[in-house]
PDB file of C-alpha atoms and ligand atoms in Angstrom:
ATOM      1  CA  MET A  62       0.002  -0.003  -0.001  1.00 56.00           C
ATOM      2  CA  HIS A  63       1.491   3.308  -1.057  1.00 81.00           C
ATOM      3  CA  GLU A  64      -1.387   5.623  -0.238  1.00 90.00           C
ATOM      4  CA  LEU A  65       0.176   7.116   2.903  1.00 93.00           C
ATOM      5  CA  PRO A  66       3.239   8.740   1.243  1.00 93.00           C
ATOM      6  CA  ILE A  67       1.008   9.792  -1.653  1.00 93.00           C
ATOM      7  CA  THR A  68      -1.436  11.388   0.732  1.00 96.00           C
ATOM      8  CA  ARG A  69       1.367  13.204   2.572  1.00 96.00           C
ATOM      9  CA  SER A  70       2.809  14.699  -0.569  1.00 95.00           C
ATOM     10  CA  LEU A  71      -0.710  15.614  -1.664  1.00 96.00           C
ATOM     11  CA  LEU A  72      -1.110  17.606   1.532  1.00 97.00           C
ATOM     12  CA  ASP A  73       2.253  19.372   1.020  1.00 97.00           C
ATOM     13  CA  LEU A  74       1.189  20.305  -2.483  1.00 96.00           C
ATOM     14  CA  ALA A  75      -2.250  21.503  -1.406  1.00 97.00           C
ATOM     15  CA  LEU A  76      -0.840  23.649   1.418  1.00 97.00           C
ATOM     16  CA  HIS A  77       1.714  25.102  -0.943  1.00 96.00           C
ATOM     17  CA  HIS A  78      -0.995  26.040  -3.465  1.00 94.00           C
ATOM     18  CA  ALA A  79      -3.190  27.480  -0.732  1.00 95.00           C
ATOM     19  CA  GLU A  80      -0.316  29.645   0.494  1.00 94.00           C
ATOM     20  CA  ASN A  81       0.360  30.908  -3.027  1.00 94.00           C
ATOM     21  CA  ALA A  82      -3.297  31.764  -3.387  1.00 92.00           C
ATOM     22  CA  GLY A  83      -3.203  33.940  -0.296  1.00 92.00           C
ATOM     23  CA  GLY A  84      -3.999  31.360   2.356  1.00 92.00           C
ATOM     24  CA  GLY A  85      -7.295  30.322   3.770  1.00 93.00           C
ATOM     25  CA  ARG A  86      -8.949  27.070   4.562  1.00 95.00           C
ATOM     26  CA  ILE A  87      -8.882  24.261   2.048  1.00 97.00           C
ATOM     27  CA  THR A  88     -12.376  22.885   1.505  1.00 97.00           C
ATOM     28  CA  VAL A  89     -12.163  20.616  -1.556  1.00 97.00           C
ATOM     29  CA  LEU A  90      -9.342  19.002  -3.496  1.00 98.00           C
ATOM     30  CA  HIS A  91     -10.033  17.952  -7.056  1.00 98.00           C
ATOM     31  CA  LEU A  92      -7.989  14.936  -8.001  1.00 97.00           C
ATOM     32  CA  GLU A  93      -7.430  13.055 -11.196  1.00 97.00           C
ATOM     33  CA  VAL A  94      -6.911   9.363 -10.666  1.00 96.00           C
ATOM     34  CA  GLY A  95      -6.080   7.044 -13.514  1.00 96.00           C
ATOM     35  CA  ARG A  96      -7.507   3.543 -13.539  1.00 92.00           C
ATOM     36  CA  LEU A  97      -3.995   2.184 -13.747  1.00 91.00           C
ATOM     37  CA  SER A  98      -2.551   4.284 -10.921  1.00 93.00           C
ATOM     38  CA  GLY A  99      -3.447   1.626  -8.376  1.00 91.00           C
ATOM     39  CA  VAL A 100      -4.561   4.352  -6.006  1.00 93.00           C
ATOM     40  CA  ILE A 101      -7.635   3.430  -4.050  1.00 93.00           C
ATOM     41  CA  ASP A 102      -9.913   6.343  -3.178  1.00 93.00           C
ATOM     42  CA  ARG A 103     -11.017   5.187   0.193  1.00 94.00           C
ATOM     43  CA  PHE A 104      -7.475   4.593   1.422  1.00 95.00           C
ATOM     44  CA  VAL A 105      -6.422   8.061   0.358  1.00 96.00           C
ATOM     45  CA  GLN A 106      -9.529   9.456   2.052  1.00 95.00           C
ATOM     46  CA  PHE A 107      -8.719   7.464   5.175  1.00 96.00           C
ATOM     47  CA  TYR A 108      -5.144   8.819   5.422  1.00 97.00           C
ATOM     48  CA  TRP A 109      -6.280  12.245   4.380  1.00 97.00           C
ATOM     49  CA  ASP A 110      -8.402  12.658   7.499  1.00 97.00           C
ATOM     50  CA  ILE A 111      -5.350  11.739   9.584  1.00 96.00           C
ATOM     51  CA  VAL A 112      -2.599  13.789   7.927  1.00 97.00           C
ATOM     52  CA  THR A 113      -4.716  16.929   7.622  1.00 98.00           C
ATOM     53  CA  GLU A 114      -5.493  17.109  11.312  1.00 97.00           C
ATOM     54  CA  GLY A 115      -4.478  20.513  12.632  1.00 97.00           C
ATOM     55  CA  THR A 116      -3.725  21.871   9.167  1.00 97.00           C
ATOM     56  CA  PRO A 117      -5.750  24.348   7.052  1.00 96.00           C
ATOM     57  CA  ALA A 118      -6.947  21.309   5.110  1.00 97.00           C
ATOM     58  CA  GLU A 119      -8.579  19.646   8.058  1.00 97.00           C
ATOM     59  CA  GLY A 120     -12.120  18.535   7.249  1.00 96.00           C
ATOM     60  CA  SER A 121     -11.681  19.079   3.529  1.00 97.00           C
ATOM     61  CA  LYS A 122     -13.216  16.841   0.938  1.00 97.00           C
ATOM     62  CA  LEU A 123     -11.477  14.858  -1.763  1.00 97.00           C
ATOM     63  CA  ASP A 124     -13.136  14.861  -5.135  1.00 98.00           C
ATOM     64  CA  PHE A 125     -11.873  12.008  -7.284  1.00 97.00           C
ATOM     65  CA  GLU A 126     -12.188  12.099 -11.010  1.00 97.00           C
ATOM     66  CA  HIS A 127     -11.374   8.775 -12.582  1.00 96.00           C
ATOM     67  CA  VAL A 128      -9.494   8.674 -15.837  1.00 95.00           C
ATOM     68  CA  GLU A 129      -9.932   5.727 -18.148  1.00 93.00           C
ATOM     69  CA  ILE A 130      -6.954   3.867 -19.493  1.00 93.00           C
ATOM     70  CA  GLY A 131      -5.826   5.248 -22.810  1.00 95.00           C
ATOM     71  CA  MET A 132      -3.665   3.212 -25.121  1.00 95.00           C
ATOM     72  CA  GLU A 133      -2.011   3.956 -28.395  1.00 97.00           C
ATOM     73  CA  CYS A 134      -1.068   1.559 -31.157  1.00 97.00           C
ATOM     74  CA  ASP A 135       2.533   1.804 -32.313  1.00 97.00           C
ATOM     75  CA  GLY A 136       1.548   0.321 -35.628  1.00 96.00           C
ATOM     76  CA  CYS A 137      -1.195   2.649 -36.836  1.00 98.00           C
ATOM     77  CA  GLY A 138      -1.402   5.300 -34.117  1.00 97.00           C
ATOM     78  CA  THR A 139      -4.984   4.554 -33.043  1.00 97.00           C
ATOM     79  CA  ARG A 140      -5.900   5.802 -29.577  1.00 96.00           C
ATOM     80  CA  PHE A 141      -8.281   3.537 -27.717  1.00 95.00           C
ATOM     81  CA  THR A 142      -9.564   2.471 -24.334  1.00 93.00           C
ATOM     82  CA  PRO A 143      -8.893  -1.196 -23.803  1.00 89.00           C
ATOM     83  CA  ASP A 144     -11.941  -3.336 -23.373  1.00 80.00           C
ATOM     84  CA  GLY A 145     -11.354  -5.735 -20.529  1.00 74.00           C
ATOM     85  CA  ARG A 146      -8.043  -7.543 -20.758  1.00 71.00           C
ATOM     86  CA  ALA A 147      -7.563  -7.468 -24.463  1.00 75.00           C
ATOM     87  CA  TYR A 148      -4.796  -4.954 -25.038  1.00 86.00           C
ATOM     88  CA  THR A 149      -4.893  -5.138 -28.791  1.00 93.00           C
ATOM     89  CA  CYS A 150      -5.461  -2.414 -31.325  1.00 95.00           C
ATOM     90  CA  PRO A 151      -9.107  -2.295 -32.476  1.00 93.00           C
ATOM     91  CA  THR A 152      -8.031  -1.024 -35.901  1.00 95.00           C
ATOM     92  CA  CYS A 153      -5.161  -3.280 -36.954  1.00 97.00           C
ATOM     93  CA  SER A 154      -5.245  -5.956 -34.217  1.00 94.00           C
ATOM     94  CA  SER A 155      -1.623  -5.278 -33.336  1.00 95.00           C
ATOM     95  CA  THR A 156      -0.460  -6.011 -29.801  1.00 94.00           C
ATOM     96  CA  ASP A 157       2.228  -3.388 -30.166  1.00 95.00           C
ATOM     97  CA  VAL A 158       0.389  -0.954 -27.963  1.00 95.00           C
ATOM     98  CA  ARG A 159       1.381   1.211 -25.045  1.00 94.00           C
ATOM     99  CA  VAL A 160      -0.316   3.032 -22.214  1.00 93.00           C
ATOM    100  CA  VAL A 161      -0.541   6.764 -22.791  1.00 95.00           C
ATOM    101  CA  ASP A 162      -3.143   7.712 -20.207  1.00 95.00           C
ATOM    102  CA  GLY A 163      -4.691   6.418 -17.017  1.00 95.00           C
ATOM    103  CA  ASP A 164      -1.656   5.926 -14.791  1.00 94.00           C
ATOM    104  CA  GLN A 165      -1.708   9.392 -13.275  1.00 94.00           C
ATOM    105  CA  PHE A 166      -2.568  10.594  -9.829  1.00 94.00           C
ATOM    106  CA  HIS A 167      -2.514  14.318  -9.518  1.00 93.00           C
ATOM    107  CA  LEU A 168      -4.040  17.375  -7.981  1.00 96.00           C
ATOM    108  CA  VAL A 169      -6.062  19.373 -10.475  1.00 96.00           C
ATOM    109  CA  SER A 170      -7.249  22.233  -8.288  1.00 96.00           C
ATOM    110  CA  ILE A 171      -8.240  23.168  -4.790  1.00 96.00           C
ATOM    111  CA  ASP A 172     -11.162  25.104  -3.392  1.00 96.00           C
ATOM    112  CA  LEU A 173     -10.301  27.644  -0.753  1.00 96.00           C
ATOM    113  CA  GLU A 174     -12.345  29.515   1.769  1.00 94.00           C
ATOM    114  CA  GLN A 175     -10.828  32.843   2.598  1.00 83.00           C
ATOM    115  CA  ASP A 176     -13.054  34.121   5.342  1.00 71.00           C
ATOM    116  CA  ASP A 177     -11.319  37.444   5.827  1.00 62.00           C
ATOM    117  CA  ARG A 178     -11.695  38.405   2.181  1.00 51.00           C
ATOM    118  CA  THR A 179     -14.872  36.901   0.792  1.00 49.00           C
ATOM    119  CA  GLY A 180     -16.826  36.799   3.996  1.00 46.00           C
ATOM    120  CA  MET A 181     -18.527  33.830   5.537  1.00 48.00           C
ATOM    121  CA  LYS A 182     -20.368  31.406   3.392  1.00 50.00           C
ATOM    122  CA  GLY A 183     -23.762  30.969   4.883  1.00 50.00           C
ATOM    123  CA  ASN A 184     -24.252  27.363   5.727  1.00 51.00           C
ATOM    124  CA  GLY A 185     -27.056  26.691   8.130  1.00 48.00           C
ATOM    125  CA  THR A 186     -25.970  24.084  10.589  1.00 52.00           C
TER     126      THR A 186
HETATM  127 ZN1   ZN B 292      -3.157  -0.381 -34.792  1.00 61.92          ZN
END
């Protein structure tokens, strides 16, 4: 399981971005997670709640966007999403294909709440 170090560096990155944006409380992190990354949402979420304790990101939400596996055929250049386990080109049936998308795990953007500048967001309870 490699979610803990991933989650830690995610926090570093988020805090860095928040600081650059003028500080504030981090409310949501938008993440892109490739199907091939091997990262499991609920583990990241689990560690997230631990590592963010006492930081401006405490209580923030993780918003996972899953990215399908993208492959490209070296023979004819076709881009495709593999169907099941068959990693063959749908156009020329070549098995000379490589992964070009879907193995990423990265932070796309963060939502910040800057209470001293934008005022309080009215949320009832
Ligand atoms: Zn092909």
